[in-house]
Amino acid sequence: EIAHQWFGNAVTEADWDDVWLSEGFATYFTLLFIEHAYGHDEFMQGLRDSRKTVLNFYAKNPGYTIVHRNLSNMEDVTSSHTYQKGSWILHMLRGVLGDDAFQSGISKYYAAYFNGNATTGDFRQVMEEVSGRELGWFFDQWLYKPGNLRLSGSWTFDSKAKMVRLTLKQIQGDGSRFRMPMEVGLLFKGQELPVIERIELNDDSSEFAFPAIEAPVEVRLDPNGWVLMEGEVSRKK
């Protein structure tokens, strides 16, 4: 409730169309408190629960966008997308920018608009200024358009070149396409933690190659849980 009061009263959205600035923020920062109080595993479980809620809502409401663009029926002004998907968008933005830039951006945003009103555009501008990065692509695909990222992939090991070759396909089925940085984990025999490689999705189908002395036991998509997605990857026979 403290998070809700702060991220709704200290800075209030300028229009109902931007209500995620209250509810998505409150939901994510509640999870951050849970992480602080109860540990990272509880935080990640909260994200997984939110992800399930987002996917279930999308299956029934495939055209719903978080920034509403002047709803005709104000009963639809809030939904699980406003809360749970809004929180995931902040989590993904943190993953894209890194902790330092994300935290600096949040602080600057609230200092600038404290006891006032803000829009999604205002929030984006502050995060761009702090990070030095253009974020229109991120805000557009996650806030102004519907849909969620779905991936299907396969990998092979090239023993001669000593390379793991990974192919990923976007299979949303609704015509949407996402640009998204992502981690790929290569788990090798005898190791507890995967080697992390970083990629960026851009097209319907993307191919990547990673150096490796031997074939990994497993290839994992987004092993640290930074992207709202569904996806599987298996070794190609």
Phi, psi and omega in degrees: 000326176297317178298318179297317181293321181289308184274039176204328180258320179297316172229120183254139178300144183286340184211151178302334180297340181253027187297342178298337179297336172269303193283319177295319178297313181299320181295316182291318182286339169295318177296322178295324175294319177301319177298317180297319186275325190236354175110165185294325181298320178293322176300312181293325177295322176298320177294319179296319178297318179295320179300317179298318178297317180298314182294321178294319179294317180298323180300330181263342185223067189293342181261003186286132176245152183288312172277117199278336182061058174060078179296142174277331179245106185289352173295341181266009188294330175236152179201180175297333176295319179301322182270291189287315178290325175302320179292322179295325179295320176296320178297317179294320178298320176299319179294323180290317187270334188093157186301314186297311181294321180297312181294321177296321179294316178299316180296317181292321179300313181286330174293322183286326188243015180302132183060028178223201182238148181218158176245170175300322177298322177296316180297316178300315182300317179296316181294328176291318181297317183290318185274339185071022183235144175280127187239014180304319180300319182292310181295321182297313187284331184263334185250325186258354179233153177277174172108163178220152183286130173231135184231147170230135185212164175216156179220156176224162175245122178267101186292331179286312181277350184056055182223140168267125182249125186240131174243128179237136178237135174277126187233039183301321178084356180248010180089350181284149175223139185245141165260125185203124169290148185205152173266145172237130180256128176253112182261120182254156182302133178087358180251139179277325183248143180285154169283129184264124172247149182244133181230172172223123177282139179223327190236178177305316181227132182227143179241140183224156178223137181230135178292140180201135180289325180221171179289136177288158175287327184205147172244125184244135173273134175049058186295338181259007171069051180256352187234134175283104188200164165241139180183148175225147176222137182224160180285132180282129182276000000 
